[in-house]
Amino acid sequence: MAEENFLSRWSRLKREQPVEKAVEPETPAPVLPPVESLTPDSDFAGFMGPKVKDELRRLALKKLFQDPHFNIPDPYEPFSGDWTGAAPMTPELLATLNQTRTVLFGNQEKKPEEEKPEGEEIQGEAKQDESGRQDT
């Protein structure tokens, strides 16, 4: 036989092999109790099998999570509490915060010596609307 390349030999041998189909024994779906009779103490493991229809699995999980035990928030979860019931901040406390000084009370806290008359200009600083100048 003439020397054949690797892919040709592999293809020929692959075609000559008999095809064996793996036949799995058919397992029936498990016998499950009716969803209405389930309690939180029932065994839900049978509903999680691969042969159980998705609709039935969802109904069983819905029945499980209707238990009030699952409605108790975790006390250690930071976002599970209601944080809207706090007292509002007083204006005196707001005035002490740096952010509110500049954002909310910026106009009120200007000192008279910081304010300059409109016609006066600091030397070296050009007015934005100066006539005769063109932005480049």
PDB file of C-alpha atoms in Angstrom:
ATOM      1  CA  MET A   1       0.000   0.000   0.000  1.00  0.00           C
ATOM      2  CA  ALA A   2       1.317   3.408  -0.887  1.00  0.00           C
ATOM      3  CA  GLU A   3       2.027   5.685   1.983  1.00  0.00           C
ATOM      4  CA  GLU A   4      -1.040   7.815   2.665  1.00  0.00           C
ATOM      5  CA  ASN A   5      -1.120  10.966   4.718  1.00  0.00           C
ATOM      6  CA  PHE A   6      -2.473  11.080   8.237  1.00  0.00           C
ATOM      7  CA  LEU A   7      -5.869  12.632   7.508  1.00  0.00           C
ATOM      8  CA  SER A   8      -6.685  10.244   4.660  1.00  0.00           C
ATOM      9  CA  ARG A   9      -5.814   7.219   6.777  1.00  0.00           C
ATOM     10  CA  TRP A  10      -7.800   8.550   9.747  1.00  0.00           C
ATOM     11  CA  SER A  11     -10.828   9.221   7.541  1.00  0.00           C
ATOM     12  CA  ARG A  12     -10.677   5.754   5.965  1.00  0.00           C
ATOM     13  CA  LEU A  13     -10.404   4.005   9.331  1.00  0.00           C
ATOM     14  CA  LYS A  14     -13.221   6.102  10.737  1.00  0.00           C
ATOM     15  CA  ARG A  15     -15.524   5.056   7.873  1.00  0.00           C
ATOM     16  CA  GLU A  16     -14.644   1.380   8.310  1.00  0.00           C
ATOM     17  CA  GLN A  17     -15.500   1.290  12.032  1.00  0.00           C
ATOM     18  CA  PRO A  18     -18.987   0.109  12.867  1.00  0.00           C
ATOM     19  CA  VAL A  19     -21.121   2.778  14.448  1.00  0.00           C
ATOM     20  CA  GLU A  20     -22.259   1.811  17.921  1.00  0.00           C
ATOM     21  CA  LYS A  21     -25.126   3.722  19.352  1.00  0.00           C
ATOM     22  CA  ALA A  22     -25.216   4.032  23.088  1.00  0.00           C
ATOM     23  CA  VAL A  23     -28.683   3.057  24.221  1.00  0.00           C
ATOM     24  CA  GLU A  24     -29.567   4.270  27.666  1.00  0.00           C
ATOM     25  CA  PRO A  25     -32.275   2.424  29.486  1.00  0.00           C
ATOM     26  CA  GLU A  26     -35.365   4.598  29.630  1.00  0.00           C
ATOM     27  CA  THR A  27     -36.045   5.596  33.217  1.00  0.00           C
ATOM     28  CA  PRO A  28     -39.576   6.652  33.967  1.00  0.00           C
ATOM     29  CA  ALA A  29     -40.342   9.977  35.569  1.00  0.00           C
ATOM     30  CA  PRO A  30     -40.505   9.704  39.353  1.00  0.00           C
ATOM     31  CA  VAL A  31     -43.889   9.369  41.020  1.00  0.00           C
ATOM     32  CA  LEU A  32     -44.470  12.664  42.786  1.00  0.00           C
ATOM     33  CA  PRO A  33     -47.108  13.759  45.262  1.00  0.00           C
ATOM     34  CA  PRO A  34     -49.611  16.400  44.142  1.00  0.00           C
ATOM     35  CA  VAL A  35     -48.324  19.957  44.506  1.00  0.00           C
ATOM     36  CA  GLU A  36     -51.359  20.962  46.603  1.00  0.00           C
ATOM     37  CA  SER A  37     -50.437  18.445  49.315  1.00  0.00           C
ATOM     38  CA  LEU A  38     -46.874  19.765  49.766  1.00  0.00           C
ATOM     39  CA  THR A  39     -45.837  21.427  53.006  1.00  0.00           C
ATOM     40  CA  PRO A  40     -42.560  23.136  53.921  1.00  0.00           C
ATOM     41  CA  ASP A  41     -41.476  19.875  55.576  1.00  0.00           C
ATOM     42  CA  SER A  42     -42.083  17.830  52.393  1.00  0.00           C
ATOM     43  CA  ASP A  43     -39.247  16.422  50.316  1.00  0.00           C
ATOM     44  CA  PHE A  44     -38.835  18.583  47.205  1.00  0.00           C
ATOM     45  CA  ALA A  45     -35.822  16.660  45.841  1.00  0.00           C
ATOM     46  CA  GLY A  46     -37.987  14.580  43.502  1.00  0.00           C
ATOM     47  CA  PHE A  47     -39.226  17.745  41.785  1.00  0.00           C
ATOM     48  CA  MET A  48     -35.644  18.751  40.907  1.00  0.00           C
ATOM     49  CA  GLY A  49     -34.932  15.683  38.727  1.00  0.00           C
ATOM     50  CA  PRO A  50     -34.181  16.021  34.999  1.00  0.00           C
ATOM     51  CA  LYS A  51     -37.287  14.042  33.970  1.00  0.00           C
ATOM     52  CA  VAL A  52     -39.683  16.455  35.735  1.00  0.00           C
ATOM     53  CA  LYS A  53     -41.344  19.059  33.529  1.00  0.00           C
ATOM     54  CA  ASP A  54     -40.339  22.656  34.129  1.00  0.00           C
ATOM     55  CA  GLU A  55     -43.924  23.740  34.831  1.00  0.00           C
ATOM     56  CA  LEU A  56     -44.294  21.171  37.603  1.00  0.00           C
ATOM     57  CA  ARG A  57     -40.910  22.104  39.075  1.00  0.00           C
ATOM     58  CA  ARG A  58     -41.883  25.793  39.136  1.00  0.00           C
ATOM     59  CA  LEU A  59     -45.205  25.032  40.825  1.00  0.00           C
ATOM     60  CA  ALA A  60     -43.429  23.024  43.520  1.00  0.00           C
ATOM     61  CA  LEU A  61     -40.885  25.774  44.135  1.00  0.00           C
ATOM     62  CA  LYS A  62     -43.655  28.373  44.245  1.00  0.00           C
ATOM     63  CA  LYS A  63     -45.439  26.275  46.871  1.00  0.00           C
ATOM     64  CA  LEU A  64     -42.192  25.963  48.870  1.00  0.00           C
ATOM     65  CA  PHE A  65     -41.444  29.690  48.860  1.00  0.00           C
ATOM     66  CA  GLN A  66     -44.964  30.624  49.971  1.00  0.00           C
ATOM     67  CA  ASP A  67     -43.904  29.613  53.472  1.00  0.00           C
ATOM     68  CA  PRO A  68     -43.645  32.696  55.752  1.00  0.00           C
ATOM     69  CA  HIS A  69     -40.191  31.490  56.797  1.00  0.00           C
ATOM     70  CA  PHE A  70     -38.850  32.863  53.512  1.00  0.00           C
ATOM     71  CA  ASN A  71     -40.434  36.298  54.079  1.00  0.00           C
ATOM     72  CA  ILE A  72     -38.196  37.148  57.037  1.00  0.00           C
ATOM     73  CA  PRO A  73     -35.417  39.498  55.897  1.00  0.00           C
ATOM     74  CA  ASP A  74     -31.859  38.665  56.832  1.00  0.00           C
ATOM     75  CA  PRO A  75     -30.817  41.016  59.653  1.00  0.00           C
ATOM     76  CA  TYR A  76     -27.233  41.028  58.382  1.00  0.00           C
ATOM     77  CA  GLU A  77     -28.164  42.014  54.834  1.00  0.00           C
ATOM     78  CA  PRO A  78     -27.441  45.766  54.583  1.00  0.00           C
ATOM     79  CA  PHE A  79     -30.169  46.521  52.029  1.00  0.00           C
ATOM     80  CA  SER A  80     -32.982  44.503  53.611  1.00  0.00           C
ATOM     81  CA  GLY A  81     -34.016  47.152  56.132  1.00  0.00           C
ATOM     82  CA  ASP A  82     -36.252  50.168  55.691  1.00  0.00           C
ATOM     83  CA  TRP A  83     -33.965  53.191  55.842  1.00  0.00           C
ATOM     84  CA  THR A  84     -36.608  55.781  54.928  1.00  0.00           C
ATOM     85  CA  GLY A  85     -37.855  56.386  58.473  1.00  0.00           C
ATOM     86  CA  ALA A  86     -34.971  58.559  59.696  1.00  0.00           C
ATOM     87  CA  ALA A  87     -35.532  62.105  60.903  1.00  0.00           C
ATOM     88  CA  PRO A  88     -34.632  64.788  58.360  1.00  0.00           C
ATOM     89  CA  MET A  89     -31.400  66.718  58.801  1.00  0.00           C
ATOM     90  CA  THR A  90     -31.749  70.112  60.431  1.00  0.00           C
ATOM     91  CA  PRO A  91     -30.532  73.245  58.624  1.00  0.00           C
ATOM     92  CA  GLU A  92     -27.895  73.748  61.354  1.00  0.00           C
ATOM     93  CA  LEU A  93     -26.450  70.294  60.691  1.00  0.00           C
ATOM     94  CA  LEU A  94     -26.567  70.838  56.933  1.00  0.00           C
ATOM     95  CA  ALA A  95     -24.622  74.091  57.317  1.00  0.00           C
ATOM     96  CA  THR A  96     -21.760  72.210  59.013  1.00  0.00           C
ATOM     97  CA  LEU A  97     -21.245  69.792  56.116  1.00  0.00           C
ATOM     98  CA  ASN A  98     -18.610  70.841  53.560  1.00  0.00           C
ATOM     99  CA  GLN A  99     -20.607  69.697  50.535  1.00  0.00           C
ATOM    100  CA  THR A 100     -23.697  71.657  51.491  1.00  0.00           C
ATOM    101  CA  ARG A 101     -21.666  74.766  52.221  1.00  0.00           C
ATOM    102  CA  THR A 102     -20.605  74.993  48.609  1.00  0.00           C
ATOM    103  CA  VAL A 103     -23.700  73.595  46.908  1.00  0.00           C
ATOM    104  CA  LEU A 104     -26.644  74.811  48.963  1.00  0.00           C
ATOM    105  CA  PHE A 105     -25.333  77.755  50.946  1.00  0.00           C
ATOM    106  CA  GLY A 106     -22.620  79.033  48.587  1.00  0.00           C
ATOM    107  CA  ASN A 107     -24.339  82.353  47.834  1.00  0.00           C
ATOM    108  CA  GLN A 108     -25.256  83.081  51.452  1.00  0.00           C
ATOM    109  CA  GLU A 109     -21.808  82.549  52.961  1.00  0.00           C
ATOM    110  CA  LYS A 110     -19.836  84.851  50.611  1.00  0.00           C
ATOM    111  CA  LYS A 111     -18.007  87.431  52.584  1.00  0.00           C
ATOM    112  CA  PRO A 112     -18.268  91.078  51.506  1.00  0.00           C
ATOM    113  CA  GLU A 113     -14.491  91.380  50.878  1.00  0.00           C
ATOM    114  CA  GLU A 114     -14.596  88.361  48.530  1.00  0.00           C
ATOM    115  CA  GLU A 115     -17.271  89.977  46.417  1.00  0.00           C
ATOM    116  CA  LYS A 116     -15.875  92.360  43.808  1.00  0.00           C
ATOM    117  CA  PRO A 117     -17.723  95.043  41.938  1.00  0.00           C
ATOM    118  CA  GLU A 118     -18.778  94.128  38.423  1.00  0.00           C
ATOM    119  CA  GLY A 119     -16.754  96.810  36.662  1.00  0.00           C
ATOM    120  CA  GLU A 120     -13.501  95.954  38.484  1.00  0.00           C
ATOM    121  CA  GLU A 121     -11.147  93.454  36.933  1.00  0.00           C
ATOM    122  CA  ILE A 122      -8.257  91.596  38.498  1.00  0.00           C
ATOM    123  CA  GLN A 123      -5.007  92.439  36.721  1.00  0.00           C
ATOM    124  CA  GLY A 124      -3.952  89.744  34.237  1.00  0.00           C
ATOM    125  CA  GLU A 125      -7.421  88.245  34.022  1.00  0.00           C
ATOM    126  CA  ALA A 126      -9.392  89.015  30.860  1.00  0.00           C
ATOM    127  CA  LYS A 127     -13.116  89.274  30.751  1.00  0.00           C
ATOM    128  CA  GLN A 128     -14.869  86.524  28.906  1.00  0.00           C
ATOM    129  CA  ASP A 129     -16.999  88.834  26.761  1.00  0.00           C
ATOM    130  CA  GLU A 130     -14.282  91.369  25.952  1.00  0.00           C
ATOM    131  CA  SER A 131     -15.061  93.060  22.665  1.00  0.00           C
ATOM    132  CA  GLY A 132     -12.514  93.034  19.851  1.00  0.00           C
ATOM    133  CA  ARG A 133     -11.080  89.642  20.870  1.00  0.00           C
ATOM    134  CA  GLN A 134     -11.699  86.481  18.992  1.00  0.00           C
ATOM    135  CA  ASP A 135     -11.366  83.015  20.504  1.00  0.00           C
ATOM    136  CA  THR A 136      -8.782  80.926  18.701  1.00  0.00           C
TER     137      THR A 136
END
